DNA sequence: GTGCTTCTGTAGCAAAAGCTACATTGGAGA
DNA sequence: TCTCCAATGTAGCTTTTGCTACAGAAGCAC
């Protein structure tokens, strides 16, 4: 679900802008802006959370790691969205339940816990923003769960390529990264990609996958 | 996670009681109480939602159905908790994204959308309740996702039996129902149960499973 | 260029899970 | 008691996914 859809296109940054706490003002009220030019893990499972995170540019990936060491992406946080898990932890004094990694060229703002809690108590728009962000996350997680239950890996891979490569028909990502997103291993991805290539729906390059036939790919993504 | 843990033991019914809208008062403000003595599907996927649901007694099961017809439980709603998905739908004018079924002897209160939205705008405790319910759900879903990624069916079965049969060491549930909860089929459950029986951790009866050795079961639930 | 690392392609086997089929058992109700 | 049906036990097969191993190819640093 696109975060701009529900709740009348409400976005975290717009809300903060309305409150005159964005940009310089926000820095004055205690927000720190952090820039990352490469993949970096900024939160580890079990870390205590020091504030609310807002993605300004780029993207954050929230993922889990199995005891065997395999990663699996739980969901992404896009520009203009807040990391609601961190809010969760702030409100309930919990430790962060997963890992968070930046994509290259990502800028993240951090608002101290106390500031956010004060804002939440006094500003209806912050309350709405919080509830909305939580709602979006719940829907994303439910969608993911449903997908895992009803689709096989092949279909999930096809769907992932379709959704994330739709911009220019090309998904710039290694097969190892793809495997980490879908919670499986590289060899399995390679095997499944071979099927997609044989069917003529995609083409594989070093470090990227090119969509050749979106309709065909969509049909493979729908198969149970 | 137990809903009474975080946020200082806040429970939906307590909140409503504080507001003097519980029981008779709640009925006056438009809440309808519905009683179900047997399994019954009360919401189908795609239904529009007419209000907020509060579980008074018993339990609700929220589940998805794959195109092939297999069910999989997403999570349960216990007494004193609200169905946050329904709230979601109310706030965002969405259709319900899953199925909901009552357990036997379940009582559910329904508060009309408009009433709840008014309460939300004016009552900080309702705001907190809403945020809290959402948070709990997010954590449950994340836990479930992580489990699916990191544990095999055998371990998930063992864990399910442990968690849901802990009251009197007996889980009153048919193998078909178990299969529906875990998103698999009866034969697979039978096969895995045979392993658990052989190991001496459980005993199977008609319509129920008796825990023989909780420690052993816990060890099998932890295995990757 | 040379050497090194990372990414990819491929094969083959093992384990997990799903599916079909059928026998057996226990319990509820006629 | 007898019948019927739901629940269970079991076998065998197929498909899917995971795991190990290795070879070739592309990019990078020197």
Coordinates of C-alpha atoms (C1' of nucleotides) in Angstrom, one line a residue:
Chain A
X1 CA 0.0 0.0 0.0
X2 CA 1.3 3.5 -0.8
X3 CA 1.5 5.6 2.3
X4 CA 0.2 8.6 0.4
X5 CA -3.1 6.8 -0.5
X6 CA -4.9 6.4 2.8
X7 CA -5.6 9.2 5.2
X8 CA -5.7 11.9 2.5
X9 CA -2.1 11.8 1.4
X10 CA -0.8 12.6 4.9
X11 CA 3.0 12.3 5.0
X12 CA 5.3 12.6 8.0
X13 CA 7.3 15.4 6.5
X14 CA 4.2 17.4 5.5
X15 CA 3.0 17.1 9.1
X16 CA 6.3 18.3 10.5
X17 CA 6.4 21.1 8.0
X18 CA 2.9 22.2 9.2
X19 CA 4.2 22.3 12.7
X20 CA 7.1 24.4 11.6
X21 CA 9.5 21.9 13.0
X22 CA 10.8 20.7 9.7
X23 CA 14.2 21.6 8.5
X24 CA 16.0 24.2 10.5
X25 CA 13.2 24.4 13.1
X26 CA 13.2 20.7 13.5
X27 CA 16.9 20.8 14.1
X28 CA 16.3 23.4 16.8
X29 CA 13.7 21.2 18.4
X30 CA 16.3 18.5 18.6
X31 CA 16.1 16.5 15.4
X32 CA 19.4 15.2 14.1
X33 CA 19.9 14.7 10.4
X34 CA 22.1 11.7 9.5
X35 CA 23.3 11.0 6.0
X36 CA 24.5 7.6 4.8
X37 CA 26.1 7.0 1.4
X38 CA 26.3 3.2 1.7
X39 CA 24.6 0.2 3.2
X40 CA 24.9 0.4 6.9
X41 CA 23.2 -1.3 9.8
X42 CA 22.0 1.5 12.1
X43 CA 20.0 -0.5 14.6
X44 CA 20.6 -4.0 15.8
X45 CA 18.0 -6.3 17.5
X46 CA 17.9 -5.6 21.2
X47 CA 19.2 -2.0 20.9
X48 CA 17.3 0.5 23.0
X49 CA 15.7 3.2 20.9
X50 CA 16.7 6.8 21.5
X51 CA 14.1 8.5 19.3
X52 CA 11.7 8.6 16.4
X53 CA 13.2 8.1 12.9
X54 CA 11.9 9.9 9.8
X55 CA 13.3 8.9 6.4
X56 CA 14.0 12.1 4.4
X57 CA 15.7 10.5 1.4
X58 CA 16.6 7.0 0.3
X59 CA 15.1 4.0 2.1
X60 CA 15.4 1.9 5.2
X61 CA 15.1 -1.8 5.3
X62 CA 13.8 -3.6 8.4
X63 CA 14.8 -7.2 8.5
X64 CA 15.2 -10.3 10.8
X65 CA 18.1 -12.7 11.0
X66 CA 17.4 -16.4 11.6
X67 CA 19.6 -18.4 14.0
X68 CA 21.2 -19.9 10.9
X69 CA 22.3 -16.5 9.8
X70 CA 19.8 -16.0 6.9
X71 CA 18.3 -12.6 6.6
X72 CA 14.7 -11.9 5.6
X73 CA 13.3 -8.4 4.9
X74 CA 10.2 -7.6 6.9
X75 CA 9.4 -4.3 5.2
X76 CA 10.8 -1.1 3.8
X77 CA 10.5 2.5 5.1
X78 CA 10.2 5.0 2.3
X79 CA 10.9 8.8 2.2
X80 CA 8.3 10.7 4.2
X81 CA 7.5 7.7 6.5
X82 CA 8.4 7.3 10.1
X83 CA 9.8 4.1 11.6
X84 CA 6.8 3.1 13.7
X85 CA 8.7 0.3 15.3
X86 CA 10.9 2.9 16.9
X87 CA 7.8 4.8 18.1
X88 CA 6.5 1.6 19.5
X89 CA 9.6 1.1 21.5
X90 CA 9.5 4.7 22.7
X91 CA 6.0 4.5 23.9
X92 CA 6.3 1.1 25.5
X93 CA 9.9 1.2 26.6
X94 CA 10.8 -1.8 24.6
X95 CA 14.0 -2.9 22.8
X96 CA 14.0 -2.8 19.1
X97 CA 12.8 -6.2 17.8
X98 CA 14.7 -6.3 14.5
X99 CA 17.6 -5.0 12.4
X100 CA 17.6 -1.8 10.3
X101 CA 19.8 -1.1 7.4
X102 CA 20.2 2.1 5.2
X103 CA 20.2 1.9 1.5
X104 CA 22.9 4.0 -0.3
X105 CA 22.2 7.7 -0.4
X106 CA 19.8 7.7 2.5
X107 CA 19.1 10.6 4.9
X108 CA 17.4 9.9 8.2
X109 CA 16.1 12.4 10.8
X110 CA 16.0 11.5 14.4
X111 CA 13.7 13.2 17.0
X112 CA 14.4 12.5 20.6
X113 CA 11.9 10.4 22.4
X114 CA 10.8 13.1 24.8
X115 CA 10.2 15.6 22.1
X116 CA 8.1 13.1 20.1
X117 CA 6.0 12.2 23.2
X118 CA 5.3 15.8 23.9
X119 CA 4.4 16.4 20.3
X120 CA 2.1 13.4 20.4
X121 CA 0.3 14.6 23.4
X122 CA -0.3 18.1 22.1
X123 CA -0.7 17.8 18.4
X124 CA -3.7 15.9 16.8
X125 CA -1.8 15.8 13.5
X126 CA 1.0 13.9 15.2
X127 CA -1.5 11.5 16.7
X128 CA -3.0 10.9 13.3
X129 CA 0.4 10.5 11.8
X130 CA 1.2 7.9 14.4
X131 CA -2.0 5.9 14.0
X132 CA -1.7 6.1 10.2
X133 CA 1.9 4.9 10.1
X134 CA 1.0 2.0 12.4
X135 CA -2.0 1.1 10.2
X136 CA 0.1 1.1 7.0
X137 CA 2.6 -1.2 8.7
X138 CA -0.1 -3.6 9.9
X139 CA -1.4 -3.9 6.4
X140 CA 2.0 -4.4 4.9
X141 CA 2.8 -7.1 7.4
X142 CA -0.5 -8.9 6.9
X143 CA 0.0 -8.8 3.1
X144 CA 3.5 -10.3 3.5
X145 CA 2.2 -13.0 5.8
X146 CA -0.6 -13.9 3.4
X147 CA 1.8 -14.0 0.5
X148 CA 4.1 -16.4 2.3
X149 CA 1.2 -18.6 3.0
X150 CA -0.4 -18.6 -0.4
X151 CA 2.4 -18.1 -2.9
X152 CA 5.4 -20.3 -3.6
X153 CA 8.9 -18.7 -3.8
X154 CA 8.8 -18.5 -7.6
X155 CA 5.6 -16.4 -7.5
X156 CA 7.0 -14.3 -4.6
X157 CA 10.2 -13.7 -6.6
X158 CA 8.3 -12.6 -9.7
X159 CA 6.2 -10.3 -7.6
X160 CA 9.2 -8.8 -5.9
X161 CA 10.9 -8.1 -9.2
X162 CA 7.7 -6.6 -10.6
X163 CA 7.1 -4.3 -7.7
X164 CA 10.7 -3.1 -7.1
X165 CA 11.8 -3.0 -10.7
X166 CA 8.9 -1.1 -12.1
X167 CA 10.6 2.3 -12.3
X168 CA 12.8 1.6 -15.3
X169 CA 12.1 -2.1 -15.8
X170 CA 15.4 -2.9 -14.1
X171 CA 16.0 -4.2 -10.6
X172 CA 19.5 -3.2 -9.6
X173 CA 20.3 -5.9 -6.9
X174 CA 22.5 -8.9 -6.7
X175 CA 21.0 -12.4 -6.4
X176 CA 22.4 -12.6 -2.8
X177 CA 20.5 -9.5 -1.9
X178 CA 17.4 -10.8 -3.5
X179 CA 17.7 -14.0 -1.5
X180 CA 18.1 -11.9 1.7
X181 CA 14.9 -10.1 1.0
X182 CA 12.9 -13.2 0.4
X183 CA 14.4 -15.1 3.2
X184 CA 16.1 -17.8 1.2
X185 CA 19.5 -18.5 -0.3
X186 CA 21.3 -17.4 -3.5
X187 CA 21.4 -20.8 -5.2
X188 CA 17.6 -21.1 -4.9
X189 CA 17.2 -17.6 -6.4
X190 CA 19.5 -18.5 -9.2
X191 CA 17.5 -21.6 -9.9
X192 CA 14.2 -19.8 -10.0
X193 CA 15.6 -17.0 -12.1
X194 CA 16.7 -19.6 -14.6
X195 CA 13.0 -20.6 -14.9
X196 CA 12.0 -16.9 -15.4
X197 CA 14.7 -16.4 -18.0
X198 CA 13.6 -19.6 -19.8
X199 CA 10.1 -18.4 -19.9
X200 CA 11.3 -15.1 -21.4
X201 CA 10.0 -12.8 -18.7
X202 CA 13.3 -11.4 -17.5
X203 CA 17.0 -11.2 -18.4
X204 CA 19.8 -11.4 -15.9
X205 CA 22.9 -9.2 -15.8
X206 CA 25.7 -8.8 -13.3
X207 CA 24.1 -7.0 -10.4
X208 CA 20.7 -6.4 -12.0
X209 CA 17.7 -8.1 -13.5
X210 CA 15.9 -6.6 -16.5
X211 CA 12.2 -7.1 -17.0
X212 CA 11.5 -8.3 -20.5
X213 CA 7.9 -9.2 -20.4
X214 CA 6.0 -7.6 -17.5
X215 CA 2.6 -9.2 -18.4
X216 CA 4.2 -12.7 -18.3
X217 CA 5.9 -11.9 -15.1
X218 CA 2.7 -10.7 -13.6
X219 CA 1.0 -13.9 -14.6
X220 CA 3.8 -15.9 -12.9
X221 CA 3.5 -13.8 -9.8
X222 CA -0.2 -14.6 -9.5
X223 CA 0.2 -18.4 -9.7
X224 CA -0.3 -20.2 -6.5
Chain B
X1 CA 3.2 -10.6 23.7
X2 CA 0.5 -10.4 26.4
X3 CA -1.6 -7.3 25.8
X4 CA -1.6 -6.5 29.5
X5 CA 2.2 -6.3 29.7
X6 CA 3.1 -3.1 27.8
X7 CA 1.5 0.3 28.5
X8 CA 0.9 -0.5 32.1
X9 CA -1.8 -3.2 31.8
X10 CA -4.1 -1.0 29.8
X11 CA -7.1 -3.0 28.6
X12 CA -9.9 -2.0 26.2
X13 CA -12.6 -2.8 28.7
X14 CA -10.9 -0.9 31.5
X15 CA -10.6 2.1 29.3
X16 CA -14.3 2.0 28.4
X17 CA -15.2 1.5 32.0
X18 CA -13.3 4.6 32.9
X19 CA -15.2 6.5 30.4
X20 CA -18.5 5.2 31.8
X21 CA -19.4 3.8 28.5
X22 CA -19.0 0.2 29.4
X23 CA -21.9 -2.1 30.0
X24 CA -25.3 -0.4 30.0
X25 CA -23.8 3.0 29.3
X26 CA -22.0 1.6 26.4
X27 CA -25.2 0.1 25.0
X28 CA -26.7 3.6 25.3
X29 CA -23.9 5.1 23.3
X30 CA -24.6 2.6 20.6
X31 CA -22.6 -0.5 21.4
X32 CA -24.3 -3.8 20.4
X33 CA -23.4 -7.0 22.3
X34 CA -23.4 -10.1 20.2
X35 CA -23.1 -13.6 21.6
X36 CA -21.9 -16.7 19.7
X37 CA -22.1 -20.2 21.1
X38 CA -20.2 -21.9 18.2
X39 CA -17.6 -21.3 15.5
X40 CA -19.0 -18.7 13.2
X41 CA -17.4 -16.6 10.5
X42 CA -18.5 -13.0 11.2
X43 CA -16.4 -11.1 8.7
X44 CA -15.4 -12.1 5.2
X45 CA -12.6 -10.6 3.3
X46 CA -13.8 -7.6 1.4
X47 CA -16.7 -6.8 3.7
X48 CA -17.0 -3.2 4.7
X49 CA -16.7 -2.6 8.4
X50 CA -19.5 -1.0 10.3
X51 CA -17.7 -0.4 13.6
X52 CA -15.1 -1.2 16.2
X53 CA -15.1 -4.6 17.7
X54 CA -14.3 -5.4 21.3
X55 CA -14.0 -9.0 22.6
X56 CA -15.8 -9.3 25.9
X57 CA -15.5 -13.1 26.3
X58 CA -14.0 -15.9 24.3
X59 CA -11.8 -15.2 21.4
X60 CA -11.7 -14.2 17.7
X61 CA -9.5 -15.7 15.1
X62 CA -8.3 -13.6 12.2
X63 CA -7.2 -15.7 9.3
X64 CA -6.5 -15.7 5.6
X65 CA -7.5 -18.2 2.9
X66 CA -5.1 -19.1 0.1
X67 CA -6.5 -19.5 -3.5
X68 CA -6.1 -23.2 -3.0
X69 CA -8.5 -23.0 -0.1
X70 CA -6.1 -23.5 2.8
X71 CA -6.6 -21.4 5.9
X72 CA -3.8 -19.8 7.9
X73 CA -4.3 -18.0 11.2
X74 CA -2.8 -14.5 11.3
X75 CA -3.5 -13.9 15.0
X76 CA -6.0 -14.1 17.8
X77 CA -8.0 -11.3 19.5
X78 CA -8.4 -12.0 23.3
X79 CA -10.9 -10.7 25.8
X80 CA -10.4 -7.0 26.5
X81 CA -8.7 -6.4 23.2
X82 CA -10.2 -4.5 20.2
X83 CA -10.0 -5.6 16.7
X84 CA -7.6 -3.0 15.4
X85 CA -8.0 -4.1 11.8
X86 CA -11.6 -3.0 12.0
X87 CA -10.4 0.3 13.4
X88 CA -8.0 0.6 10.6
X89 CA -10.8 0.1 8.1
X90 CA -12.9 2.7 9.9
X91 CA -10.2 5.3 9.9
X92 CA -9.1 4.7 6.3
X93 CA -12.4 3.6 4.7
X94 CA -10.9 0.3 3.7
X95 CA -12.5 -3.1 3.3
X96 CA -11.6 -5.8 5.7
X97 CA -8.5 -7.6 4.5
X98 CA -9.1 -11.0 6.1
X99 CA -11.6 -13.4 7.6
X100 CA -12.7 -13.4 11.2
X101 CA -14.2 -16.3 13.1
X102 CA -15.6 -16.6 16.6
X103 CA -14.6 -19.4 19.0
X104 CA -17.4 -21.2 20.9
X105 CA -18.9 -19.1 23.7
X106 CA -17.6 -15.7 22.5
X107 CA -19.2 -12.4 23.2
X108 CA -18.3 -9.4 21.0
X109 CA -19.2 -5.7 21.4
X110 CA -19.6 -3.5 18.4
X111 CA -19.3 0.3 18.6
X112 CA -20.5 2.2 15.5
X113 CA -17.7 3.9 13.4
X114 CA -18.9 7.4 14.1
X115 CA -19.1 6.9 17.8
X116 CA -15.6 5.5 17.9
X117 CA -14.2 8.3 15.8
X118 CA -15.7 10.9 18.1
X119 CA -14.4 9.1 21.1
X120 CA -10.9 9.0 19.5
X121 CA -10.9 12.7 18.8
X122 CA -11.9 13.7 22.3
X123 CA -10.5 11.1 24.7
X124 CA -6.8 10.7 25.2
X125 CA -7.3 7.3 26.7
X126 CA -9.0 6.1 23.6
X127 CA -6.1 7.5 21.6
X128 CA -3.7 5.6 23.7
X129 CA -5.8 2.4 23.5
X130 CA -5.8 2.6 19.8
X131 CA -2.0 3.2 19.5
X132 CA -1.4 0.4 22.0
X133 CA -3.6 -2.1 20.3
X134 CA -1.9 -1.3 17.0
X135 CA 1.5 -1.7 18.6
X136 CA 0.7 -5.1 20.0
X137 CA -0.6 -6.3 16.7
X138 CA 2.5 -5.1 14.9
X139 CA 4.7 -7.0 17.3
X140 CA 2.6 -10.1 17.0
X141 CA 2.7 -10.0 13.2
X142 CA 6.5 -9.4 13.2
X143 CA 7.0 -12.3 15.6
X144 CA 4.9 -14.5 13.4
X145 CA 6.8 -13.5 10.3
X146 CA 10.1 -14.1 12.0
X147 CA 9.0 -17.5 13.2
X148 CA 7.9 -18.6 9.7
X149 CA 11.3 -17.5 8.3
X150 CA 13.5 -19.1 11.0
X151 CA 11.6 -22.1 12.3
X152 CA 10.5 -25.2 10.4
X153 CA 7.0 -26.6 10.7
X154 CA 8.0 -29.1 13.4
X155 CA 9.3 -26.3 15.7
X156 CA 6.3 -24.1 15.0
X157 CA 3.9 -26.9 15.8
X158 CA 5.7 -27.6 19.1
X159 CA 5.6 -23.9 19.9
X160 CA 1.9 -23.6 19.1
X161 CA 1.1 -26.6 21.3
X162 CA 3.1 -25.2 24.1
X163 CA 1.6 -21.7 24.0
X164 CA -2.0 -22.7 23.5
X165 CA -2.1 -25.8 25.7
X166 CA -0.3 -24.4 28.7
X167 CA -3.5 -23.9 30.8
X168 CA -4.1 -27.6 31.7
X169 CA -1.4 -29.2 29.6
X170 CA -4.0 -30.2 27.0
X171 CA -4.8 -28.6 23.7
X172 CA -8.4 -29.3 22.7
X173 CA -8.2 -29.0 19.0
X174 CA -8.5 -31.4 16.0
X175 CA -5.5 -32.0 13.8
X176 CA -7.4 -30.3 10.9
X177 CA -7.8 -27.2 13.0
X178 CA -4.2 -27.2 14.0
X179 CA -3.3 -27.4 10.3
X180 CA -5.5 -24.4 9.5
X181 CA -3.7 -22.4 12.2
X182 CA -0.3 -23.2 10.9
X183 CA -1.2 -22.8 7.2
X184 CA -0.6 -26.4 6.3
X185 CA -2.6 -29.7 5.8
X186 CA -3.8 -32.4 8.2
X187 CA -1.5 -35.1 6.9
X188 CA 1.5 -33.0 7.5
X189 CA 0.4 -32.3 11.1
X190 CA -0.2 -36.0 11.6
X191 CA 3.3 -36.8 10.4
X192 CA 4.9 -34.2 12.6
X193 CA 2.8 -35.2 15.6
X194 CA 4.0 -38.8 15.1
X195 CA 7.5 -37.4 15.6
X196 CA 6.6 -35.6 18.7
X197 CA 4.8 -38.7 20.1
X198 CA 7.9 -40.8 19.3
X199 CA 10.1 -38.4 21.2
X200 CA 7.7 -38.7 24.1
X201 CA 6.9 -35.0 24.4
X202 CA 3.1 -35.3 23.7
X203 CA 0.3 -37.8 23.5
X204 CA -2.5 -37.6 20.9
X205 CA -6.2 -38.3 21.7
X206 CA -9.3 -37.8 19.6
X207 CA -9.8 -34.1 19.4
X208 CA -7.0 -33.1 21.7
X209 CA -3.2 -33.3 22.3
X210 CA -1.8 -33.8 25.8
X211 CA 1.6 -32.4 26.7
X212 CA 3.7 -35.1 28.4
X213 CA 7.0 -33.4 28.6
X214 CA 6.9 -29.6 28.4
X215 CA 10.7 -29.2 28.7
X216 CA 11.3 -31.6 25.8
X217 CA 8.6 -29.8 23.7
X218 CA 10.2 -26.5 24.4
X219 CA 13.5 -27.8 23.2
X220 CA 11.9 -29.0 20.0
X221 CA 10.2 -25.6 19.6
X222 CA 13.6 -23.8 19.8
X223 CA 15.3 -25.9 17.1
X224 CA 15.8 -24.1 13.8
Chain C
dG1 C1' 48.7 -7.4 -17.5
dT2 C1' 48.1 -10.2 -12.7
dG3 C1' 45.9 -11.4 -8.8
dC4 C1' 42.0 -11.0 -6.0
dT5 C1' 37.2 -10.6 -4.9
dT6 C1' 32.5 -10.8 -5.9
dC7 C1' 28.9 -12.3 -8.7
dT8 C1' 26.8 -15.8 -11.4
dG9 C1' 25.7 -20.5 -13.5
dT10 C1' 25.2 -25.3 -12.7
dA11 C1' 24.8 -29.9 -10.8
dG12 C1' 23.4 -33.2 -7.6
dC13 C1' 21.8 -34.7 -3.4
dA14 C1' 19.1 -34.1 1.1
dA15 C1' 15.4 -32.5 3.7
dA16 C1' 10.9 -30.5 4.1
dA17 C1' 6.4 -30.2 2.9
dG18 C1' 2.4 -31.1 0.0
dC19 C1' -0.8 -34.4 -2.1
dT20 C1' -3.4 -38.8 -2.9
dA21 C1' -5.2 -42.8 -1.2
dC22 C1' -7.0 -45.8 2.0
dA23 C1' -7.5 -48.3 6.5
dT24 C1' -8.9 -47.8 11.2
dT25 C1' -11.0 -45.9 15.3
dG26 C1' -14.1 -43.5 18.4
dG27 C1' -18.3 -41.2 19.3
dA28 C1' -22.9 -39.5 18.4
dG29 C1' -27.2 -40.5 17.3
dA30 C1' -30.9 -43.6 15.3
Chain D
dT1 C1' -26.8 -52.3 19.1
dC2 C1' -25.8 -50.6 14.8
dT3 C1' -24.7 -47.1 11.5
dC4 C1' -22.6 -43.3 10.0
dC5 C1' -19.3 -39.8 10.0
dA6 C1' -15.6 -37.2 11.6
dA7 C1' -11.1 -37.8 13.2
dT8 C1' -6.9 -40.2 13.0
dG9 C1' -3.0 -43.3 11.4
dT10 C1' -0.1 -44.6 7.7
dA11 C1' 2.2 -45.2 3.2
dG12 C1' 4.2 -43.7 -0.9
dC13 C1' 5.0 -40.4 -4.2
dT14 C1' 6.0 -35.5 -6.1
dT15 C1' 7.4 -31.0 -5.7
dT16 C1' 9.7 -27.5 -3.4
dT17 C1' 13.3 -25.7 -1.0
dG18 C1' 17.9 -26.1 1.2
dC19 C1' 22.7 -27.2 1.1
dT20 C1' 27.4 -28.3 -0.7
dA21 C1' 30.6 -27.9 -4.2
dC22 C1' 32.8 -26.0 -7.9
dA23 C1' 33.7 -23.5 -12.4
dG24 C1' 33.4 -19.5 -15.1
dA25 C1' 32.9 -14.5 -15.7
dA26 C1' 33.1 -9.6 -14.5
dG27 C1' 35.0 -5.9 -12.1
dC28 C1' 38.7 -3.8 -9.2
dA29 C1' 43.3 -2.7 -7.3
dC30 C1' 48.0 -3.1 -8.0

